[in-house]
Amino acid sequence: MIWLVGNKGMLGTELTHLFEVNKMHYVGTDREVSILDLEAMRTFTKDKDISWIVNCAAYTAVDKAEDEVELCRALNAQGPENLGTLAREIGARVLHISTDYVFSGTPFLEKGTPRPYREDDQTGPTGVYGKTKQEGERLLMAAALNSIIIRTAWLYGKHGNNFVYTMLRLMKEREAIGVVADQRGSPTWAYDLASAILHLINLPKEKLSPGIYHYTNEGETTWYDFAREIYRLGREQGLLERDCVVNPLTTDQYSTKARRPAYSVLSKEKIKALGVTVPHWQDSLARFMYQLAKA
Ligand SMILES: NC(=O)c1ccc[n+]([C@@H]2O[C@H](COP(=O)([O-])OP(=O)(O)OC[C@H]3O[C@@H](n4cnc5c(N)ncnc54)[C@H](OP(=O)(O)O)[C@@H]3O)[C@@H](O)[C@H]2O)c1
């Protein structure tokens, strides 16, 4: 049986949907079985035959994290460690989600151009969120060596606040908006990531080596060009009824409490070698917005 932890979050909701559609044998929990309470976790799993623990629970408020260091550290570092400890006790395996924010945002260069971060590249998080996620990776692997960690980035989906919803709201409210144009990454549809997770946990055990894997949608862009594509599709699909001008901003012009990585494109070669499909971000965004328009 799979235990889906954090089933009410953005990714957790997509996984719940996929587990239902694929008739997987699973149980889902959110805050009611806190990943900070090892005893409660032991009690919950006592009478269940859990083989996979898929962890989507986390502290994800990147800016607020700068002021809530202890809570962020508890959820992002101690939580995964607790899951690893429990997994070892009950003979289960953990699949945990991490982030591009573990990297500094200064790319490694190949022939003078930035190359996507690989799984074994040096990390160097700059903010509290990234630092605690990095610590969570380390503590989980120390507690349960056979764990799987998937780093992802720029996630959006049907459930919860995310960049696509924020842009659509602002584009409805305003005649012009400014969006950061000097940070590069890969928008990722939570549904695609959930599909990749499903693929991995269905693989024969011997095919899935423990360790870190990267998954985002294919291609790379800036927040500005991502916003322009949301606008184009929004107009095309009738989600936006009036004009809005999208203007480029620099990071310095749009200050946030936590610094964002200037470059956070991730290499997907390792996960693709396992047969995982990686749709292009523009194709996935179009599918997502088509579904929004239909709904
Ligand atoms: N969102 C992104 O852009 C992004 C990018 C890269 C990586 N990631 C990673 O992807 C994963 C999923 O992200 P997401 O955006 O789906 O997160 P999310 O929507 O914030 O979901 C996290 C869930 O965990 C729950 N939770 C909070 N405290 C808990 C506790 N003590 N025990 C159990 N559950 C608890 C939250 O409940 P409440 O809502 O009530 O707090 C929420 O339902 C995370 O590991 C995140 O770090 C996200």
Short mmCIF file of C-alpha atoms and ligand atoms in Angstrom, two decimals:
data_model
loop_
_atom_site.label_atom_id
_atom_site.label_comp_id
_atom_site.label_asym_id
_atom_site.label_seq_id
_atom_site.Cartn_x
_atom_site.Cartn_y
_atom_site.Cartn_z
CA MET A 1 0.00 0.00 0.00
CA ILE A 2 1.12 3.59 -0.71
CA TRP A 3 0.92 6.24 1.99
CA LEU A 4 0.47 9.66 0.38
CA VAL A 5 1.59 12.31 2.86
CA GLY A 6 0.41 15.90 2.29
CA ASN A 7 -2.53 14.80 0.13
CA LYS A 8 -4.33 18.16 0.33
CA GLY A 9 -1.53 20.27 -1.18
CA MET A 10 -1.06 21.17 -4.84
CA LEU A 11 0.97 18.10 -5.79
CA GLY A 12 -0.81 15.85 -3.29
CA THR A 13 -4.16 16.64 -4.93
CA GLU A 14 -2.87 15.71 -8.39
CA LEU A 15 -1.44 12.45 -7.05
CA THR A 16 -4.70 11.63 -5.30
CA HIS A 17 -6.50 12.06 -8.62
CA LEU A 18 -4.00 9.82 -10.45
CA PHE A 19 -4.06 7.15 -7.74
CA GLU A 20 -7.86 7.09 -7.96
CA VAL A 21 -7.93 6.90 -11.78
CA ASN A 22 -5.33 4.11 -11.75
CA LYS A 23 -7.08 2.27 -8.90
CA MET A 24 -3.92 2.25 -6.78
CA HIS A 25 -4.01 0.80 -3.28
CA TYR A 26 -3.26 3.91 -1.21
CA VAL A 27 -4.14 5.97 1.83
CA GLY A 28 -3.74 9.74 2.02
CA THR A 29 -3.25 12.09 4.96
CA ASP A 30 -2.38 15.73 5.51
CA ARG A 31 -2.01 17.70 8.76
CA GLU A 32 -4.12 15.18 10.73
CA VAL A 33 -1.09 12.86 10.80
CA SER A 34 1.69 15.38 11.28
CA ILE A 35 5.12 14.54 9.90
CA LEU A 36 6.46 16.24 13.05
CA ASP A 37 4.93 13.59 15.30
CA LEU A 38 6.77 10.30 14.89
CA GLU A 39 4.60 8.52 17.46
CA ALA A 40 1.39 9.52 15.64
CA MET A 41 2.97 8.32 12.38
CA ARG A 42 3.86 4.98 13.99
CA THR A 43 0.31 4.58 15.29
CA PHE A 44 -1.18 5.43 11.91
CA THR A 45 0.93 2.91 10.00
CA LYS A 46 0.80 0.12 12.62
CA ASP A 47 -2.00 -1.90 11.06
CA LYS A 48 -1.16 -1.04 7.42
CA ASP A 49 1.15 -2.78 5.00
CA ILE A 50 2.94 0.28 3.62
CA SER A 51 5.53 -0.24 0.89
CA TRP A 52 5.87 3.36 -0.37
CA ILE A 53 5.65 6.65 1.54
CA VAL A 54 5.22 9.50 -0.96
CA ASN A 55 5.87 12.80 0.78
CA CYS A 56 4.24 15.94 -0.64
CA ALA A 57 4.02 17.71 2.73
CA ALA A 58 6.32 20.67 3.20
CA TYR A 59 6.65 24.28 4.26
CA THR A 60 6.41 26.07 0.91
CA ALA A 61 5.96 29.78 1.74
CA VAL A 62 9.38 30.88 0.48
CA ASP A 63 9.30 34.50 1.72
CA LYS A 64 7.53 33.82 5.02
CA ALA A 65 10.17 31.18 5.72
CA GLU A 66 12.71 33.96 6.32
CA ASP A 67 10.71 34.88 9.46
CA GLU A 68 9.55 31.37 10.44
CA VAL A 69 12.88 29.58 10.38
CA GLU A 70 12.08 27.01 13.08
CA LEU A 71 8.72 25.95 11.65
CA CYS A 72 10.18 25.78 8.15
CA ARG A 73 13.12 23.72 9.36
CA ALA A 74 10.84 21.39 11.30
CA LEU A 75 8.63 20.64 8.28
CA ASN A 76 11.30 20.55 5.58
CA ALA A 77 14.14 18.87 7.47
CA GLN A 78 12.85 17.08 10.56
CA GLY A 79 9.69 15.89 8.75
CA PRO A 80 11.54 13.98 6.00
CA GLU A 81 13.93 12.59 8.64
CA ASN A 82 10.94 11.27 10.63
CA LEU A 83 9.53 9.68 7.48
CA GLY A 84 12.91 8.05 6.78
CA THR A 85 13.13 6.72 10.35
CA LEU A 86 9.64 5.27 10.13
CA ALA A 87 10.24 3.80 6.67
CA ARG A 88 13.27 1.93 7.95
CA GLU A 89 11.28 0.59 10.91
CA ILE A 90 8.39 -0.71 8.79
CA GLY A 91 10.37 -1.76 5.69
CA ALA A 92 8.89 0.90 3.39
CA ARG A 93 10.58 3.19 0.89
CA VAL A 94 10.26 7.00 0.83
CA LEU A 95 9.77 9.12 -2.28
CA HIS A 96 10.27 12.74 -1.26
CA ILE A 97 9.99 16.03 -3.17
CA SER A 98 12.70 18.66 -3.09
CA THR A 99 13.41 21.83 -5.02
CA ASP A 100 15.61 23.79 -7.42
CA TYR A 101 16.14 26.24 -4.53
CA VAL A 102 18.86 23.94 -3.18
CA PHE A 103 21.06 25.49 -5.90
CA SER A 104 22.60 28.95 -5.72
CA GLY A 105 21.23 30.16 -9.04
CA THR A 106 24.68 30.81 -10.48
CA PRO A 107 24.88 28.34 -13.35
CA PHE A 108 27.80 26.11 -14.26
CA LEU A 109 29.06 26.99 -17.72
CA GLU A 110 29.77 24.64 -20.60
CA LYS A 111 31.56 26.27 -23.52
CA GLY A 112 30.62 29.62 -22.03
CA THR A 113 26.85 28.96 -21.76
CA PRO A 114 24.85 27.92 -18.69
CA ARG A 115 24.08 24.22 -18.52
CA PRO A 116 21.16 22.68 -16.59
CA TYR A 117 21.97 21.59 -13.04
CA ARG A 118 22.66 17.88 -12.68
CA GLU A 119 21.71 15.82 -9.63
CA ASP A 120 25.29 15.59 -8.34
CA ASP A 121 26.17 19.25 -8.85
CA GLN A 122 27.29 21.27 -5.85
CA THR A 123 24.30 22.78 -4.03
CA GLY A 124 24.36 26.22 -2.37
CA PRO A 125 20.96 27.45 -1.25
CA THR A 126 20.67 31.13 -0.41
CA GLY A 127 17.41 31.34 1.60
CA VAL A 128 15.82 29.59 4.57
CA TYR A 129 13.45 27.53 2.39
CA GLY A 130 16.25 26.19 0.16
CA LYS A 131 18.56 25.54 3.11
CA THR A 132 15.93 23.57 5.01
CA LYS A 133 14.98 21.56 1.89
CA GLN A 134 18.66 20.72 1.39
CA GLU A 135 18.90 19.63 5.01
CA GLY A 136 15.78 17.49 4.52
CA GLU A 137 17.43 15.72 1.57
CA ARG A 138 20.50 14.95 3.68
CA LEU A 139 18.60 13.84 6.80
CA LEU A 140 16.21 11.63 4.82
CA MET A 141 19.04 9.85 3.00
CA ALA A 142 20.88 9.36 6.31
CA ALA A 143 17.74 7.86 7.90
CA ALA A 144 16.74 5.66 4.94
CA LEU A 145 19.45 5.05 2.34
CA ASN A 146 17.09 3.56 -0.24
CA SER A 147 14.97 6.74 -0.55
CA ILE A 148 14.12 8.58 -3.76
CA ILE A 149 14.25 12.38 -3.91
CA ILE A 150 12.77 14.29 -6.83
CA ARG A 151 13.79 17.92 -7.18
CA THR A 152 11.29 20.01 -9.09
CA ALA A 153 10.66 23.70 -9.82
CA TRP A 154 8.13 26.39 -10.78
CA LEU A 155 5.16 24.13 -9.98
CA TYR A 156 1.59 25.06 -10.89
CA GLY A 157 -1.63 23.07 -10.89
CA LYS A 158 -5.34 23.02 -10.39
CA HIS A 159 -5.28 23.14 -6.60
CA GLY A 160 -3.85 25.97 -4.50
CA ASN A 161 -2.15 29.28 -5.12
CA ASN A 162 0.34 29.36 -7.93
CA PHE A 163 1.85 31.62 -10.58
CA VAL A 164 -0.73 30.82 -13.29
CA TYR A 165 -3.67 31.70 -11.03
CA THR A 166 -1.92 34.85 -9.77
CA MET A 167 -1.21 36.03 -13.33
CA LEU A 168 -4.78 35.36 -14.53
CA ARG A 169 -6.16 37.29 -11.55
CA LEU A 170 -3.84 40.27 -12.05
CA MET A 171 -4.46 40.29 -15.81
CA LYS A 172 -8.20 40.52 -15.14
CA GLU A 173 -7.76 43.32 -12.60
CA ARG A 174 -5.13 45.54 -14.24
CA GLU A 175 -4.30 47.13 -17.58
CA ALA A 176 -0.58 46.46 -17.16
CA ILE A 177 1.56 44.24 -14.98
CA GLY A 178 5.31 43.85 -14.47
CA VAL A 179 6.98 40.44 -14.31
CA VAL A 180 10.60 39.49 -13.63
CA ALA A 181 12.50 38.80 -16.84
CA ASP A 182 15.97 37.93 -15.57
CA GLN A 183 15.30 34.62 -13.79
CA ARG A 184 15.35 31.46 -15.89
CA GLY A 185 13.69 28.15 -15.08
CA SER A 186 11.17 25.57 -16.27
CA PRO A 187 7.46 25.84 -15.46
CA THR A 188 6.15 22.44 -14.36
CA TRP A 189 2.58 21.17 -14.34
CA ALA A 190 1.92 19.29 -11.10
CA TYR A 191 -0.06 16.72 -13.10
CA ASP A 192 3.05 15.84 -15.15
CA LEU A 193 5.16 15.51 -12.01
CA ALA A 194 2.48 13.31 -10.44
CA SER A 195 2.54 11.11 -13.56
CA ALA A 196 6.33 10.83 -13.28
CA ILE A 197 6.01 9.79 -9.62
CA LEU A 198 3.43 7.15 -10.55
CA HIS A 199 5.79 5.82 -13.23
CA LEU A 200 8.66 5.53 -10.73
CA ILE A 201 6.74 3.74 -8.00
CA ASN A 202 5.41 1.27 -10.55
CA LEU A 203 8.91 0.33 -11.72
CA PRO A 204 10.39 -2.98 -10.59
CA LYS A 205 12.40 -2.27 -7.41
CA GLU A 206 15.73 -3.26 -8.91
CA LYS A 207 15.35 -0.71 -11.74
CA LEU A 208 14.95 2.26 -9.42
CA SER A 209 18.27 3.17 -7.80
CA PRO A 210 18.07 5.24 -4.63
CA GLY A 211 19.12 8.86 -4.78
CA ILE A 212 18.22 12.20 -6.31
CA TYR A 213 16.39 12.74 -9.61
CA HIS A 214 15.38 15.99 -11.32
CA TYR A 215 11.96 16.51 -12.88
CA THR A 216 10.52 19.64 -14.47
CA ASN A 217 8.77 20.16 -17.76
CA GLU A 218 11.02 20.39 -20.83
CA GLY A 219 12.38 23.70 -22.08
CA GLU A 220 13.27 26.86 -20.21
CA THR A 221 11.96 30.40 -19.99
CA THR A 222 11.70 33.46 -17.75
CA TRP A 223 8.79 34.41 -15.47
CA TYR A 224 8.09 37.24 -17.93
CA ASP A 225 7.80 34.94 -20.96
CA PHE A 226 5.84 32.43 -18.87
CA ALA A 227 3.39 35.25 -18.01
CA ARG A 228 3.15 36.31 -21.67
CA GLU A 229 2.28 32.75 -22.66
CA ILE A 230 -0.38 32.63 -19.92
CA TYR A 231 -1.79 35.86 -21.33
CA ARG A 232 -1.74 34.60 -24.93
CA LEU A 233 -3.48 31.35 -24.00
CA GLY A 234 -5.87 33.13 -21.64
CA ARG A 235 -7.04 35.43 -24.44
CA GLU A 236 -7.20 32.58 -26.98
CA GLN A 237 -9.25 30.37 -24.69
CA GLY A 238 -11.60 33.04 -23.40
CA LEU A 239 -10.25 33.11 -19.85
CA LEU A 240 -9.26 36.78 -20.24
CA GLU A 241 -11.73 39.19 -21.72
CA ARG A 242 -9.68 42.35 -21.98
CA ASP A 243 -6.19 43.56 -22.87
CA CYS A 244 -3.37 43.67 -20.36
CA VAL A 245 0.20 44.72 -21.10
CA VAL A 246 2.92 42.53 -19.62
CA ASN A 247 6.10 44.51 -18.94
CA PRO A 248 9.53 43.04 -18.11
CA LEU A 249 11.10 43.82 -14.72
CA THR A 250 14.53 43.12 -13.29
CA THR A 251 14.92 41.21 -10.04
CA ASP A 252 16.09 44.46 -8.42
CA GLN A 253 12.85 46.17 -9.46
CA TYR A 254 10.74 43.43 -7.84
CA SER A 255 12.09 42.89 -4.38
CA THR A 256 11.12 39.85 -2.34
CA LYS A 257 12.19 38.85 1.15
CA ALA A 258 13.90 35.68 -0.06
CA ARG A 259 16.28 35.88 -3.01
CA ARG A 260 15.25 33.72 -5.98
CA PRO A 261 17.81 31.78 -8.01
CA ALA A 262 18.62 33.64 -11.25
CA TYR A 263 19.06 30.31 -13.03
CA SER A 264 17.41 27.08 -11.94
CA VAL A 265 17.05 24.90 -15.03
CA LEU A 266 17.39 21.23 -14.07
CA SER A 267 18.79 18.41 -16.22
CA LYS A 268 16.27 15.58 -16.68
CA GLU A 269 18.59 13.04 -18.33
CA LYS A 270 18.73 10.73 -15.30
CA ILE A 271 14.96 10.42 -14.86
CA LYS A 272 14.36 10.15 -18.63
CA ALA A 273 16.65 7.11 -18.68
CA LEU A 274 13.98 5.40 -16.51
CA GLY A 275 11.36 5.87 -19.22
CA VAL A 276 9.70 8.94 -17.69
CA THR A 277 8.15 11.25 -20.28
CA VAL A 278 8.80 14.97 -19.98
CA PRO A 279 6.35 17.16 -21.92
CA HIS A 280 7.42 20.65 -23.01
CA TRP A 281 6.26 23.39 -20.63
CA GLN A 282 4.32 25.20 -23.38
CA ASP A 283 2.37 22.05 -24.31
CA SER A 284 1.54 21.33 -20.67
CA LEU A 285 0.52 24.93 -19.96
CA ALA A 286 -1.79 24.83 -23.00
CA ARG A 287 -3.39 21.59 -21.75
CA PHE A 288 -3.78 22.99 -18.24
CA MET A 289 -5.37 26.21 -19.47
CA TYR A 290 -7.63 24.34 -21.86
CA GLN A 291 -8.91 22.37 -18.85
CA LEU A 292 -9.43 25.61 -16.91
CA ALA A 293 -11.38 27.11 -19.79
CA LYS A 294 -13.53 23.98 -20.12
CA ALA A 295 -14.29 23.99 -16.41
N1 LIG B 1 5.16 24.88 -5.33
C1 LIG B 1 6.29 24.97 -6.00
O1 LIG B 1 6.50 25.83 -6.88
C2 LIG B 1 7.40 23.99 -5.71
C3 LIG B 1 8.62 24.10 -6.41
C4 LIG B 1 9.63 23.20 -6.16
C5 LIG B 1 9.44 22.19 -5.21
N2 LIG B 1 8.28 22.12 -4.53
C6 LIG B 1 8.11 21.04 -3.54
O2 LIG B 1 7.06 20.21 -3.97
C7 LIG B 1 6.39 19.62 -2.84
C8 LIG B 1 4.90 19.84 -2.98
O3 LIG B 1 4.66 21.24 -3.04
P1 LIG B 1 3.19 21.84 -3.06
O4 LIG B 1 3.28 23.17 -3.73
O5 LIG B 1 2.23 20.80 -3.52
O6 LIG B 1 2.99 22.11 -1.49
P2 LIG B 1 1.68 22.63 -0.72
O7 LIG B 1 0.59 22.89 -1.69
O8 LIG B 1 2.13 23.72 0.20
O9 LIG B 1 1.26 21.34 0.12
C9 LIG B 1 1.89 20.95 1.30
C10 LIG B 1 0.87 20.23 2.16
O10 LIG B 1 1.50 19.80 3.37
C11 LIG B 1 0.58 20.07 4.44
N3 LIG B 1 1.23 20.12 5.75
C12 LIG B 1 1.65 21.20 6.45
N4 LIG B 1 2.14 20.84 7.63
C13 LIG B 1 2.03 19.49 7.71
C14 LIG B 1 2.37 18.53 8.70
N5 LIG B 1 2.95 18.88 9.87
N6 LIG B 1 2.12 17.23 8.46
C15 LIG B 1 1.55 16.84 7.29
N7 LIG B 1 1.20 17.71 6.31
C16 LIG B 1 1.45 19.02 6.52
C17 LIG B 1 0.02 21.41 4.03
O11 LIG B 1 -1.12 21.78 4.78
P3 LIG B 1 -1.48 23.35 4.94
O12 LIG B 1 -1.77 23.86 3.56
O13 LIG B 1 -2.66 23.35 5.83
O14 LIG B 1 -0.27 24.01 5.53
C18 LIG B 1 -0.30 21.14 2.57
O15 LIG B 1 -1.53 20.48 2.39
C19 LIG B 1 7.03 20.27 -1.63
O16 LIG B 1 8.02 19.40 -1.11
C20 LIG B 1 7.70 21.51 -2.16
O17 LIG B 1 8.82 21.90 -1.38
C21 LIG B 1 7.24 22.99 -4.76
#
